């Protein structure tokens, strides 16, 4: 697939309004200063020197505009979204068949394993993104996930399966941290709404998982624990093998379609002004776009506090625990940022509990009330499962359009609407569609309101809190009474709280530029 040629028209179309909207009185890039940065979301919330440099970088990115490179990043970072949802869903899909074969004592062990791996991955890749850089995780994480996904299919025992699922999830778990960060830090300000649209890849990953299940489980699965053996229960293993091969292909595409360079905002945050200028000028030259940024303009802003305190070099920073503390403190530098960081993390905590609990309790609860789930045929069951997962693709598409329109009060309004509608709808496809409006917008909103120098850390902690609640939900699902309606009402109440929290967010990125 030639992404450059296929995306050419879109890139040109997205840039058409740029030339016409810029009036003759608009200051040029060379005339801009920090006093013109009132449209930058965190301009007054971070180090003044760094804010001045980020203003210049933002101007340069806006000057270059949306190119085919951005379209390729949209797809390649979207692969990470797809793999995250693929790994999460596959373990739940195959769990029933694996239990028949291994007959474990703890039925939700695989769920705990996948969330532990996701938690470790979010923290590891998140902090490394701010300490080592974005490029390393972008190039390596999917490959790590693909290797252990394939190996999981050959597991000889329940414990071994849980271990390899955990390691596979570790590789995949950093992608939600990195994908939004990398894409956002290259995006022109007027195209930041695409960050919400990118969450459609999450639904695509769910669809792929459903299709693999539909292809293998009906024909290669046992139906009774007493007679279930490895030989007559190969379907779940085929799902893992195929998924691993699929993830491996995606990891290869990441390093062949685009040779990612460190994002200019990360380089500036690290005091590497010359490298940031080179990256931006290379991008402009490749696509024949103007770019008037210069090293002299960046150096004229002075040296940021970060640059002065890290002059001893990268090696010392990597072995210092102070580095982690520095990035955490950077998320609480002002009262407004502290409130924003706390509320964003709290939102991830809530959705991390509500969504898995809903999936754990609803099927059993409805079954206890006499609800019927499809036909007796496994073929029909998994066909319907794949169709249902298709609905999750379109929620972020609607969310992206809503985020772009002032009629829905920007990102915060979109999340309020998504949470409230999810609370009130009861059909599975509708839930999948509406929940992804909220989820997709929260994924986009989170990196937008973190400063670039600490964005990986903020994202990593947020996703990590989400994974912790996934572990809690698995334990609750194993120990609690799944026939009572109370957990369903609790989930609905959590969505109400999420809507309230979204309304209390102090920053609204609509029409503003991220740092």
Tab-separated table of C-alpha atoms in Angstrom:
chain	number	residue	atom	x	y	z
A	1	UNK	CA	0.000	0.000	0.000
A	2	UNK	CA	1.515	3.397	-1.037
A	3	UNK	CA	0.529	5.693	1.802
A	4	UNK	CA	2.251	8.674	0.234
A	5	UNK	CA	0.209	8.600	-2.970
A	6	UNK	CA	-3.064	7.609	-1.343
A	7	UNK	CA	-2.858	10.381	1.232
A	8	UNK	CA	-1.689	13.153	-1.076
A	9	UNK	CA	-5.148	14.484	-1.777
A	10	UNK	CA	-6.120	14.506	1.875
A	11	UNK	CA	-2.958	16.333	2.902
A	12	UNK	CA	-3.579	19.029	0.286
A	13	UNK	CA	-7.238	19.351	1.218
A	14	UNK	CA	-6.428	19.774	4.903
A	15	UNK	CA	-4.026	22.584	4.073
A	16	UNK	CA	-6.302	24.556	1.728
A	17	UNK	CA	-7.879	26.663	4.406
A	18	UNK	CA	-4.516	27.509	5.935
A	19	UNK	CA	-3.435	29.946	3.225
A	20	UNK	CA	-6.827	31.607	2.962
A	21	UNK	CA	-7.338	32.009	6.706
A	22	UNK	CA	-4.043	33.810	7.298
A	23	UNK	CA	-4.589	37.488	6.787
A	24	UNK	CA	-1.909	39.974	5.663
A	25	UNK	CA	-1.630	41.412	9.177
A	26	UNK	CA	-0.673	38.050	10.757
A	27	UNK	CA	2.843	38.141	12.205
A	28	UNK	CA	5.402	36.006	10.407
A	29	UNK	CA	7.302	33.289	12.147
A	30	UNK	CA	10.320	35.516	12.451
A	31	UNK	CA	8.297	38.237	14.174
A	32	UNK	CA	6.634	35.993	16.746
A	33	UNK	CA	7.607	36.095	20.427
A	34	UNK	CA	6.256	34.684	23.619
A	35	UNK	CA	3.884	37.643	23.869
A	36	UNK	CA	2.020	36.186	20.893
A	37	UNK	CA	1.567	32.811	22.627
A	38	UNK	CA	-1.820	33.462	24.167
A	39	UNK	CA	-3.285	30.716	21.990
A	40	UNK	CA	-0.896	28.080	23.337
A	41	UNK	CA	-2.733	25.911	25.854
A	42	UNK	CA	-0.024	25.765	28.528
A	43	UNK	CA	1.894	28.921	27.596
A	44	UNK	CA	1.609	30.412	31.077
A	45	UNK	CA	1.901	27.128	32.964
A	46	UNK	CA	5.468	26.056	32.129
A	47	UNK	CA	9.015	27.421	32.225
A	48	UNK	CA	8.969	30.792	30.434
A	49	UNK	CA	12.036	30.071	28.314
A	50	UNK	CA	10.709	26.654	27.342
A	51	UNK	CA	7.305	28.199	26.584
A	52	UNK	CA	8.979	30.685	24.258
A	53	UNK	CA	10.782	27.906	22.418
A	54	UNK	CA	7.631	25.783	22.172
A	55	UNK	CA	5.849	28.777	20.671
A	56	UNK	CA	8.472	28.979	17.946
A	57	UNK	CA	8.283	25.225	17.307
A	58	UNK	CA	4.472	25.358	17.161
A	59	UNK	CA	4.680	28.193	14.657
A	60	UNK	CA	7.077	26.154	12.527
A	61	UNK	CA	4.836	23.092	12.616
A	62	UNK	CA	1.838	25.228	11.645
A	63	UNK	CA	3.896	26.849	8.882
A	64	UNK	CA	4.797	23.439	7.419
A	65	UNK	CA	1.176	22.288	7.692
A	66	UNK	CA	-0.301	18.819	7.299
A	67	UNK	CA	1.731	16.576	4.978
A	68	UNK	CA	1.787	12.962	3.854
A	69	UNK	CA	4.192	12.328	6.694
A	70	UNK	CA	1.430	13.134	9.171
A	71	UNK	CA	-0.946	10.797	7.379
A	72	UNK	CA	1.600	7.982	7.659
A	73	UNK	CA	2.025	8.743	11.357
A	74	UNK	CA	-1.753	8.603	11.768
A	75	UNK	CA	-1.730	5.032	10.426
A	76	UNK	CA	1.472	3.807	12.050
A	77	UNK	CA	0.595	5.150	15.483
A	78	UNK	CA	-2.907	3.808	14.973
A	79	UNK	CA	-1.361	0.343	14.733
A	80	UNK	CA	-0.445	0.663	18.410
A	81	UNK	CA	-4.056	1.416	19.332
A	82	UNK	CA	-5.180	-1.628	17.386
A	83	UNK	CA	-2.639	-3.944	19.011
A	84	UNK	CA	-3.524	-2.767	22.520
A	85	UNK	CA	-7.199	-3.595	22.042
A	86	UNK	CA	-6.333	-6.798	20.144
A	87	UNK	CA	-4.248	-8.219	23.005
A	88	UNK	CA	-6.784	-7.194	25.646
A	89	UNK	CA	-9.665	-8.774	23.772
A	90	UNK	CA	-7.921	-11.961	22.638
A	91	UNK	CA	-7.213	-13.120	26.171
A	92	UNK	CA	-10.909	-12.830	27.036
A	93	UNK	CA	-11.943	-14.546	23.793
A	94	UNK	CA	-9.735	-17.600	24.252
A	95	UNK	CA	-9.987	-17.818	28.023
A	96	UNK	CA	-12.978	-20.157	27.996
A	97	UNK	CA	-11.355	-22.689	25.676
A	98	UNK	CA	-8.029	-22.517	27.493
A	99	UNK	CA	-9.824	-23.180	30.791
A	100	UNK	CA	-11.413	-26.313	29.357
A	101	UNK	CA	-7.976	-27.605	28.434
A	102	UNK	CA	-6.007	-26.575	31.535
A	103	UNK	CA	-8.813	-26.546	34.157
A	104	UNK	CA	-7.240	-23.828	36.352
A	105	UNK	CA	-8.300	-22.977	39.877
A	106	UNK	CA	-8.454	-19.217	39.221
A	107	UNK	CA	-10.643	-18.527	36.212
A	108	UNK	CA	-9.784	-14.827	35.747
A	109	UNK	CA	-6.022	-15.426	35.881
A	110	UNK	CA	-5.488	-14.433	32.252
A	111	UNK	CA	-7.334	-11.157	32.749
A	112	UNK	CA	-5.092	-10.317	35.694
A	113	UNK	CA	-2.018	-11.324	33.672
A	114	UNK	CA	-2.881	-9.084	30.719
A	115	UNK	CA	-3.603	-6.081	32.928
A	116	UNK	CA	-0.399	-6.570	34.934
A	117	UNK	CA	1.536	-6.591	31.670
A	118	UNK	CA	-0.315	-3.539	30.413
A	119	UNK	CA	0.385	-1.752	33.700
A	120	UNK	CA	4.115	-2.508	33.593
A	121	UNK	CA	4.263	-1.525	29.917
A	122	UNK	CA	2.481	1.792	30.454
A	123	UNK	CA	4.816	2.778	33.289
A	124	UNK	CA	8.012	1.545	31.622
A	125	UNK	CA	7.404	2.925	28.144
A	126	UNK	CA	5.825	6.098	29.540
A	127	UNK	CA	8.793	7.088	31.684
A	128	UNK	CA	11.286	5.956	29.048
A	129	UNK	CA	9.565	8.212	26.512
A	130	UNK	CA	10.517	11.252	28.595
A	131	UNK	CA	13.958	9.964	29.624
A	132	UNK	CA	15.260	8.080	26.570
A	133	UNK	CA	12.970	9.439	23.892
A	134	UNK	CA	9.894	8.580	21.852
A	135	UNK	CA	11.697	6.885	18.972
A	136	UNK	CA	12.983	3.830	20.877
A	137	UNK	CA	9.563	2.739	22.140
A	138	UNK	CA	7.916	3.482	18.779
A	139	UNK	CA	10.351	1.159	16.978
A	140	UNK	CA	10.619	-1.634	19.567
A	141	UNK	CA	7.353	-2.058	21.501
A	142	UNK	CA	5.263	-3.755	18.809
A	143	UNK	CA	8.063	-6.181	17.969
A	144	UNK	CA	8.317	-7.226	21.639
A	145	UNK	CA	4.566	-7.763	21.741
A	146	UNK	CA	4.532	-9.811	18.529
A	147	UNK	CA	7.193	-12.266	19.749
A	148	UNK	CA	5.396	-13.134	22.979
A	149	UNK	CA	1.998	-13.198	21.278
A	150	UNK	CA	3.217	-15.981	19.004
A	151	UNK	CA	4.876	-17.828	21.893
A	152	UNK	CA	1.652	-17.622	23.943
A	153	UNK	CA	-0.008	-19.892	21.400
A	154	UNK	CA	2.440	-22.690	22.238
A	155	UNK	CA	1.920	-22.510	26.007
A	156	UNK	CA	1.861	-25.970	27.682
A	157	UNK	CA	0.106	-24.844	30.880
A	158	UNK	CA	-2.209	-22.198	32.333
A	159	UNK	CA	0.593	-20.483	34.262
A	160	UNK	CA	2.873	-20.395	31.214
A	161	UNK	CA	0.052	-18.963	29.123
A	162	UNK	CA	-0.513	-16.254	31.714
A	163	UNK	CA	3.209	-15.395	31.738
A	164	UNK	CA	3.461	-15.000	27.952
A	165	UNK	CA	0.211	-13.024	27.812
A	166	UNK	CA	1.673	-10.724	30.468
A	167	UNK	CA	4.875	-10.231	28.436
A	168	UNK	CA	2.915	-9.681	25.238
A	169	UNK	CA	0.805	-7.065	27.018
A	170	UNK	CA	3.986	-5.429	28.350
A	171	UNK	CA	5.090	-4.743	24.781
A	172	UNK	CA	1.669	-3.539	23.689
A	173	UNK	CA	0.972	-1.568	26.876
A	174	UNK	CA	3.181	1.366	26.010
A	175	UNK	CA	1.536	2.114	22.716
A	176	UNK	CA	-1.383	4.098	24.076
A	177	UNK	CA	1.193	6.233	25.864
A	178	UNK	CA	3.433	6.751	22.842
A	179	UNK	CA	0.990	6.821	19.934
A	180	UNK	CA	-0.851	9.952	20.994
A	181	UNK	CA	2.364	11.615	22.142
A	182	UNK	CA	4.283	11.093	18.903
A	183	UNK	CA	1.362	12.017	16.666
A	184	UNK	CA	0.434	15.115	18.677
A	185	UNK	CA	3.972	16.461	18.741
A	186	UNK	CA	4.100	16.541	14.939
A	187	UNK	CA	0.547	17.792	14.326
A	188	UNK	CA	-0.321	21.319	13.168
A	189	UNK	CA	-2.658	22.976	15.665
A	190	UNK	CA	-5.710	23.033	13.392
A	191	UNK	CA	-5.432	19.271	12.865
A	192	UNK	CA	-5.260	18.248	16.528
A	193	UNK	CA	-8.824	16.900	16.309
A	194	UNK	CA	-7.327	13.948	14.394
A	195	UNK	CA	-5.950	12.736	17.714
A	196	UNK	CA	-9.507	11.819	18.722
A	197	UNK	CA	-10.229	10.209	15.360
A	198	UNK	CA	-7.139	8.006	15.749
A	199	UNK	CA	-8.950	6.060	18.472
A	200	UNK	CA	-10.969	4.420	15.666
A	201	UNK	CA	-7.964	2.103	15.356
A	202	UNK	CA	-8.896	0.735	18.788
A	203	UNK	CA	-12.188	-0.503	17.363
A	204	UNK	CA	-10.370	-1.918	14.359
A	205	UNK	CA	-8.188	-3.995	16.681
A	206	UNK	CA	-11.325	-5.357	18.342
A	207	UNK	CA	-12.762	-6.218	14.943
A	208	UNK	CA	-9.601	-8.110	13.945
A	209	UNK	CA	-9.753	-10.073	17.206
A	210	UNK	CA	-13.389	-10.932	16.529
A	211	UNK	CA	-12.604	-12.051	12.977
A	212	UNK	CA	-9.769	-14.315	14.155
A	213	UNK	CA	-12.105	-15.857	16.725
A	214	UNK	CA	-14.786	-16.340	14.078
A	215	UNK	CA	-12.262	-18.009	11.758
A	216	UNK	CA	-10.765	-20.536	14.209
A	217	UNK	CA	-12.824	-21.157	17.329
A	218	UNK	CA	-15.980	-22.683	15.765
A	219	UNK	CA	-14.058	-25.413	13.930
A	220	UNK	CA	-11.056	-26.138	16.135
A	221	UNK	CA	-12.402	-26.187	19.706
A	222	UNK	CA	-13.433	-28.831	22.211
A	223	UNK	CA	-16.741	-28.560	24.063
A	224	UNK	CA	-16.233	-30.637	27.209
A	225	UNK	CA	-13.532	-30.416	29.882
A	226	UNK	CA	-13.483	-34.181	30.360
A	227	UNK	CA	-12.458	-34.872	26.757
A	228	UNK	CA	-10.596	-31.634	25.976
A	229	UNK	CA	-6.968	-32.093	24.902
A	230	UNK	CA	-4.392	-30.041	23.091
A	231	UNK	CA	-5.012	-32.009	19.899
A	232	UNK	CA	-8.761	-31.294	19.682
A	233	UNK	CA	-8.555	-27.724	21.047
A	234	UNK	CA	-6.148	-25.938	18.709
A	235	UNK	CA	-8.470	-23.032	17.841
A	236	UNK	CA	-7.386	-20.684	20.619
A	237	UNK	CA	-3.761	-21.387	19.796
A	238	UNK	CA	-4.368	-20.530	16.133
A	239	UNK	CA	-5.844	-17.217	17.289
A	240	UNK	CA	-2.628	-16.393	19.149
A	241	UNK	CA	-0.370	-17.502	16.286
A	242	UNK	CA	-2.300	-15.463	13.746
A	243	UNK	CA	-2.468	-12.432	16.000
A	244	UNK	CA	1.281	-12.599	16.650
A	245	UNK	CA	2.004	-12.730	12.926
A	246	UNK	CA	-0.341	-9.793	12.384
A	247	UNK	CA	1.397	-7.716	15.077
A	248	UNK	CA	4.808	-8.627	13.651
A	249	UNK	CA	3.782	-7.311	10.235
A	250	UNK	CA	2.652	-4.066	11.851
A	251	UNK	CA	5.967	-3.745	13.706
A	252	UNK	CA	7.879	-4.155	10.429
A	253	UNK	CA	5.720	-1.540	8.706
A	254	UNK	CA	6.520	0.913	11.504
A	255	UNK	CA	10.240	0.877	10.782
A	256	UNK	CA	10.025	0.607	6.982
A	257	UNK	CA	7.276	3.051	5.978
A	258	UNK	CA	8.683	5.892	8.064
A	259	UNK	CA	12.032	6.233	9.779
A	260	UNK	CA	10.844	8.140	12.786
A	261	UNK	CA	13.046	10.886	14.158
A	262	UNK	CA	12.681	12.239	17.667
A	263	UNK	CA	9.856	14.750	17.908
A	264	UNK	CA	10.977	18.406	17.768
A	265	UNK	CA	9.173	19.191	21.038
A	266	UNK	CA	11.004	16.439	22.902
A	267	UNK	CA	14.321	17.660	21.521
A	268	UNK	CA	13.618	21.244	22.556
A	269	UNK	CA	12.553	20.098	26.018
A	270	UNK	CA	15.922	18.315	26.267
A	271	UNK	CA	17.831	21.421	25.193
A	272	UNK	CA	18.722	19.952	21.786
A	273	UNK	CA	17.666	22.986	19.769
A	274	UNK	CA	19.872	22.306	16.750
A	275	UNK	CA	18.460	18.796	16.316
A	276	UNK	CA	14.895	20.105	16.592
A	277	UNK	CA	15.568	22.655	13.853
A	278	UNK	CA	17.110	19.962	11.647
A	279	UNK	CA	14.088	17.652	12.041
A	280	UNK	CA	11.643	20.419	11.130
A	281	UNK	CA	13.698	21.665	8.184
A	282	UNK	CA	14.139	18.122	6.865
A	283	UNK	CA	10.365	17.624	6.992
A	284	UNK	CA	9.754	20.918	5.207
A	285	UNK	CA	12.345	20.145	2.525
A	286	UNK	CA	10.946	16.661	1.901
A	287	UNK	CA	7.466	18.010	1.179
A	288	UNK	CA	8.480	21.355	-0.320
A	289	UNK	CA	6.942	23.412	2.485
A	290	UNK	CA	8.130	26.707	3.991
A	291	UNK	CA	9.952	26.592	7.322
A	292	UNK	CA	11.627	29.734	8.651
A	293	UNK	CA	12.674	28.411	12.047
A	294	UNK	CA	16.349	28.886	12.899
A	295	UNK	CA	18.718	27.837	15.648
A	296	UNK	CA	19.466	31.503	16.299
A	297	UNK	CA	15.856	32.239	17.234
A	298	UNK	CA	15.698	29.321	19.627
A	299	UNK	CA	19.030	30.142	21.243
A	300	UNK	CA	17.979	33.775	21.616
A	301	UNK	CA	15.292	32.631	24.064
A	302	UNK	CA	18.020	31.497	26.461
A	303	UNK	CA	18.606	28.207	28.241
A	304	UNK	CA	15.716	26.628	30.114
A	305	UNK	CA	16.106	25.394	33.677
A	306	UNK	CA	15.923	21.841	32.349
A	307	UNK	CA	18.848	22.416	29.974
A	308	UNK	CA	21.001	23.861	32.710
A	309	UNK	CA	20.350	20.992	35.150
A	310	UNK	CA	20.979	18.166	32.652
A	311	UNK	CA	24.293	19.359	31.258
A	312	UNK	CA	26.056	16.370	32.795
A	313	UNK	CA	24.657	14.098	30.081
A	314	UNK	CA	22.152	11.332	29.399
A	315	UNK	CA	24.058	8.473	31.056
A	316	UNK	CA	23.927	9.991	34.506
A	317	UNK	CA	20.236	10.824	34.132
A	318	UNK	CA	19.342	7.245	33.235
A	319	UNK	CA	20.640	5.868	36.528
A	320	UNK	CA	19.202	8.639	38.700
A	321	UNK	CA	15.893	8.210	40.520
A	322	UNK	CA	15.675	12.010	40.575
A	323	UNK	CA	14.813	11.875	36.880
A	324	UNK	CA	11.509	10.127	37.586
A	325	UNK	CA	10.703	12.571	40.378
A	326	UNK	CA	11.531	15.502	38.089
A	327	UNK	CA	9.034	14.400	35.461
A	328	UNK	CA	6.321	13.773	38.052
A	329	UNK	CA	6.870	17.190	39.602
A	330	UNK	CA	6.654	18.762	36.156
A	331	UNK	CA	2.983	17.784	36.006
A	332	UNK	CA	2.180	19.836	39.134
A	333	UNK	CA	4.156	23.055	38.574
A	334	UNK	CA	1.112	25.321	38.988
A	335	UNK	CA	-2.181	24.989	40.825
A	336	UNK	CA	-4.123	24.802	37.554
A	337	UNK	CA	-1.859	22.090	36.164
A	338	UNK	CA	-2.060	20.155	39.443
A	339	UNK	CA	-5.879	20.206	39.301
A	340	UNK	CA	-5.836	19.173	35.634
A	341	UNK	CA	-3.387	16.308	36.180
A	342	UNK	CA	-5.319	15.017	39.192
A	343	UNK	CA	-8.690	15.095	37.402
A	344	UNK	CA	-7.311	13.442	34.249
A	345	UNK	CA	-5.758	10.634	36.282
A	346	UNK	CA	-8.975	10.269	38.276
A	347	UNK	CA	-10.934	9.919	35.011
A	348	UNK	CA	-8.649	7.125	33.878
A	349	UNK	CA	-9.117	5.436	37.237
A	350	UNK	CA	-12.915	5.603	36.908
A	351	UNK	CA	-13.110	4.348	33.328
A	352	UNK	CA	-10.595	1.622	34.189
A	353	UNK	CA	-13.042	0.273	36.760
A	354	UNK	CA	-16.386	0.942	35.042
A	355	UNK	CA	-15.656	-0.547	31.616
A	356	UNK	CA	-14.196	-3.939	32.714
A	357	UNK	CA	-16.835	-4.310	35.446
A	358	UNK	CA	-19.550	-3.778	32.871
A	359	UNK	CA	-18.070	-6.468	30.637
A	360	UNK	CA	-17.600	-8.866	33.570
A	361	UNK	CA	-21.036	-8.534	35.151
A	362	UNK	CA	-23.500	-7.743	32.362
A	363	UNK	CA	-23.527	-11.103	30.516
A	364	UNK	CA	-23.989	-13.125	33.723
A	365	UNK	CA	-26.578	-10.720	35.073
A	366	UNK	CA	-28.648	-10.801	31.892
A	367	UNK	CA	-28.351	-14.580	31.671
A	368	UNK	CA	-29.684	-14.851	35.232
A	369	UNK	CA	-32.683	-12.786	34.129
A	370	UNK	CA	-33.397	-15.090	31.193
A	371	UNK	CA	-31.728	-13.152	28.392
A	372	UNK	CA	-30.626	-15.157	25.360
A	373	UNK	CA	-27.257	-14.616	23.736
A	374	UNK	CA	-27.560	-15.565	20.089
A	375	UNK	CA	-27.821	-19.062	18.662
A	376	UNK	CA	-26.433	-22.396	19.795
A	377	UNK	CA	-24.036	-22.394	16.836
A	378	UNK	CA	-20.501	-21.244	17.662
A	379	UNK	CA	-20.245	-19.953	14.106
A	380	UNK	CA	-23.213	-17.608	14.605
A	381	UNK	CA	-21.958	-16.584	18.056
A	382	UNK	CA	-18.529	-15.480	16.828
A	383	UNK	CA	-19.952	-13.940	13.673
A	384	UNK	CA	-22.202	-11.741	15.796
A	385	UNK	CA	-19.272	-10.999	18.082
A	386	UNK	CA	-17.240	-9.668	15.146
A	387	UNK	CA	-20.179	-7.585	13.925
A	388	UNK	CA	-20.688	-6.124	17.389
A	389	UNK	CA	-17.032	-5.076	17.627
A	390	UNK	CA	-17.374	-3.234	14.340
A	391	UNK	CA	-19.586	-0.703	16.133
A	392	UNK	CA	-16.648	0.419	18.257
A	393	UNK	CA	-14.822	1.788	15.202
A	394	UNK	CA	-17.291	4.571	14.511
A	395	UNK	CA	-17.567	6.084	18.006
A	396	UNK	CA	-14.204	7.899	17.714
A	397	UNK	CA	-15.144	9.065	14.200
A	398	UNK	CA	-18.190	10.844	15.623
A	399	UNK	CA	-16.117	12.016	18.593
A	400	UNK	CA	-13.533	13.556	16.250
A	401	UNK	CA	-16.219	15.517	14.426
A	402	UNK	CA	-17.759	16.605	17.735
A	403	UNK	CA	-14.382	17.769	19.070
A	404	UNK	CA	-13.894	19.865	15.958
A	405	UNK	CA	-17.249	21.614	16.353
A	406	UNK	CA	-17.910	24.397	18.907
A	407	UNK	CA	-21.530	23.181	19.167
A	408	UNK	CA	-20.447	20.374	21.514
A	409	UNK	CA	-18.254	22.539	23.805
A	410	UNK	CA	-14.991	21.034	22.592
A	411	UNK	CA	-13.260	18.036	24.173
A	412	UNK	CA	-14.850	18.408	27.588
A	413	UNK	CA	-18.370	18.605	26.175
A	414	UNK	CA	-17.787	15.574	23.968
A	415	UNK	CA	-16.670	13.521	26.974
A	416	UNK	CA	-19.688	14.660	29.002
A	417	UNK	CA	-22.056	13.621	26.205
A	418	UNK	CA	-20.273	10.290	25.658
A	419	UNK	CA	-20.360	9.397	29.364
A	420	UNK	CA	-24.003	10.361	29.853
A	421	UNK	CA	-25.236	8.491	26.770
A	422	UNK	CA	-23.246	5.392	27.745
A	423	UNK	CA	-24.936	5.435	31.151
A	424	UNK	CA	-28.410	5.359	29.577
A	425	UNK	CA	-28.097	2.899	26.694
A	426	UNK	CA	-28.470	-0.816	27.219
A	427	UNK	CA	-27.770	-2.520	23.894
A	428	UNK	CA	-24.289	-3.863	23.370
A	429	UNK	CA	-23.591	-2.241	19.998
A	430	UNK	CA	-24.863	1.118	21.251
A	431	UNK	CA	-22.722	0.823	24.389
A	432	UNK	CA	-19.654	0.019	22.282
A	433	UNK	CA	-20.332	2.980	19.995
A	434	UNK	CA	-21.118	5.565	22.684
A	435	UNK	CA	-18.429	4.509	25.141
A	436	UNK	CA	-15.785	4.991	22.464
A	437	UNK	CA	-16.957	8.594	22.065
A	438	UNK	CA	-15.852	9.190	25.652
A	439	UNK	CA	-12.845	6.879	25.544
A	440	UNK	CA	-11.535	8.231	22.238
A	441	UNK	CA	-11.818	11.830	23.385
A	442	UNK	CA	-10.142	11.107	26.726
A	443	UNK	CA	-7.253	9.435	24.882
A	444	UNK	CA	-6.799	12.605	22.831
A	445	UNK	CA	-7.417	15.087	25.636
A	446	UNK	CA	-4.861	13.534	27.998
A	447	UNK	CA	-1.655	14.246	26.022
A	448	UNK	CA	-2.950	17.655	24.942
A	449	UNK	CA	-3.066	18.985	28.513
A	450	UNK	CA	0.352	17.662	29.575
A	451	UNK	CA	3.537	19.669	28.860
A	452	UNK	CA	5.694	18.034	26.202
A	453	UNK	CA	8.683	17.477	28.486
A	454	UNK	CA	6.554	15.349	30.824
A	455	UNK	CA	3.898	14.060	28.417
A	456	UNK	CA	5.102	10.455	28.407
A	457	UNK	CA	5.139	10.359	32.202
A	458	UNK	CA	1.653	11.842	32.509
A	459	UNK	CA	0.287	9.470	29.894
A	460	UNK	CA	2.037	6.484	31.438
A	461	UNK	CA	0.635	7.105	34.911
A	462	UNK	CA	-2.858	7.690	33.500
A	463	UNK	CA	-2.869	4.433	31.537
A	464	UNK	CA	-1.245	2.669	34.486
A	465	UNK	CA	-4.088	3.689	36.800
A	466	UNK	CA	-6.509	2.397	34.199
A	467	UNK	CA	-4.759	-0.981	34.180
A	468	UNK	CA	-4.762	-1.201	37.979
A	469	UNK	CA	-8.534	-0.902	37.943
A	470	UNK	CA	-8.650	-3.634	35.299
A	471	UNK	CA	-6.883	-5.940	37.756
A	472	UNK	CA	-9.350	-4.932	40.492
A	473	UNK	CA	-12.310	-5.668	38.231
A	474	UNK	CA	-10.947	-9.148	37.467
A	475	UNK	CA	-10.622	-9.940	41.175
A	476	UNK	CA	-14.113	-8.567	41.866
A	477	UNK	CA	-15.540	-10.568	38.985
A	478	UNK	CA	-14.094	-13.773	40.431
A	479	UNK	CA	-15.109	-13.177	44.044
A	480	UNK	CA	-18.403	-11.256	43.866
A	481	UNK	CA	-21.966	-12.328	43.170
A	482	UNK	CA	-22.377	-11.780	39.441
A	483	UNK	CA	-26.164	-12.235	39.441
A	484	UNK	CA	-26.983	-9.125	41.478
A	485	UNK	CA	-27.886	-5.897	39.621
A	486	UNK	CA	-25.853	-3.739	42.023
A	487	UNK	CA	-22.592	-3.745	39.957
A	488	UNK	CA	-24.511	-2.606	36.859
A	489	UNK	CA	-25.939	0.345	38.785
A	490	UNK	CA	-22.478	1.126	40.140
A	491	UNK	CA	-21.120	1.240	36.576
A	492	UNK	CA	-23.883	3.666	35.564
A	493	UNK	CA	-23.065	5.841	38.583
A	494	UNK	CA	-19.386	5.858	37.624
A	495	UNK	CA	-20.278	7.221	34.182
A	496	UNK	CA	-22.219	10.046	35.843
A	497	UNK	CA	-19.138	10.892	37.925
A	498	UNK	CA	-16.984	10.787	34.766
A	499	UNK	CA	-19.277	13.306	33.089
A	500	UNK	CA	-19.019	15.613	36.123
A	501	UNK	CA	-15.229	15.303	36.199
A	502	UNK	CA	-15.013	16.058	32.475
A	503	UNK	CA	-16.980	19.253	33.067
A	504	UNK	CA	-14.518	20.242	35.806
A	505	UNK	CA	-11.388	19.911	33.648
A	506	UNK	CA	-9.640	23.322	33.801
A	507	UNK	CA	-8.210	23.206	30.255
A	508	UNK	CA	-10.161	23.112	26.989
A	509	UNK	CA	-7.852	22.300	24.027
A	510	UNK	CA	-10.432	23.274	21.375
A	511	UNK	CA	-8.880	26.034	19.257
A	512	UNK	CA	-5.658	25.959	21.310
A	513	UNK	CA	-2.177	24.596	20.617
A	514	UNK	CA	-0.579	21.972	22.844
A	515	UNK	CA	2.890	22.611	24.237
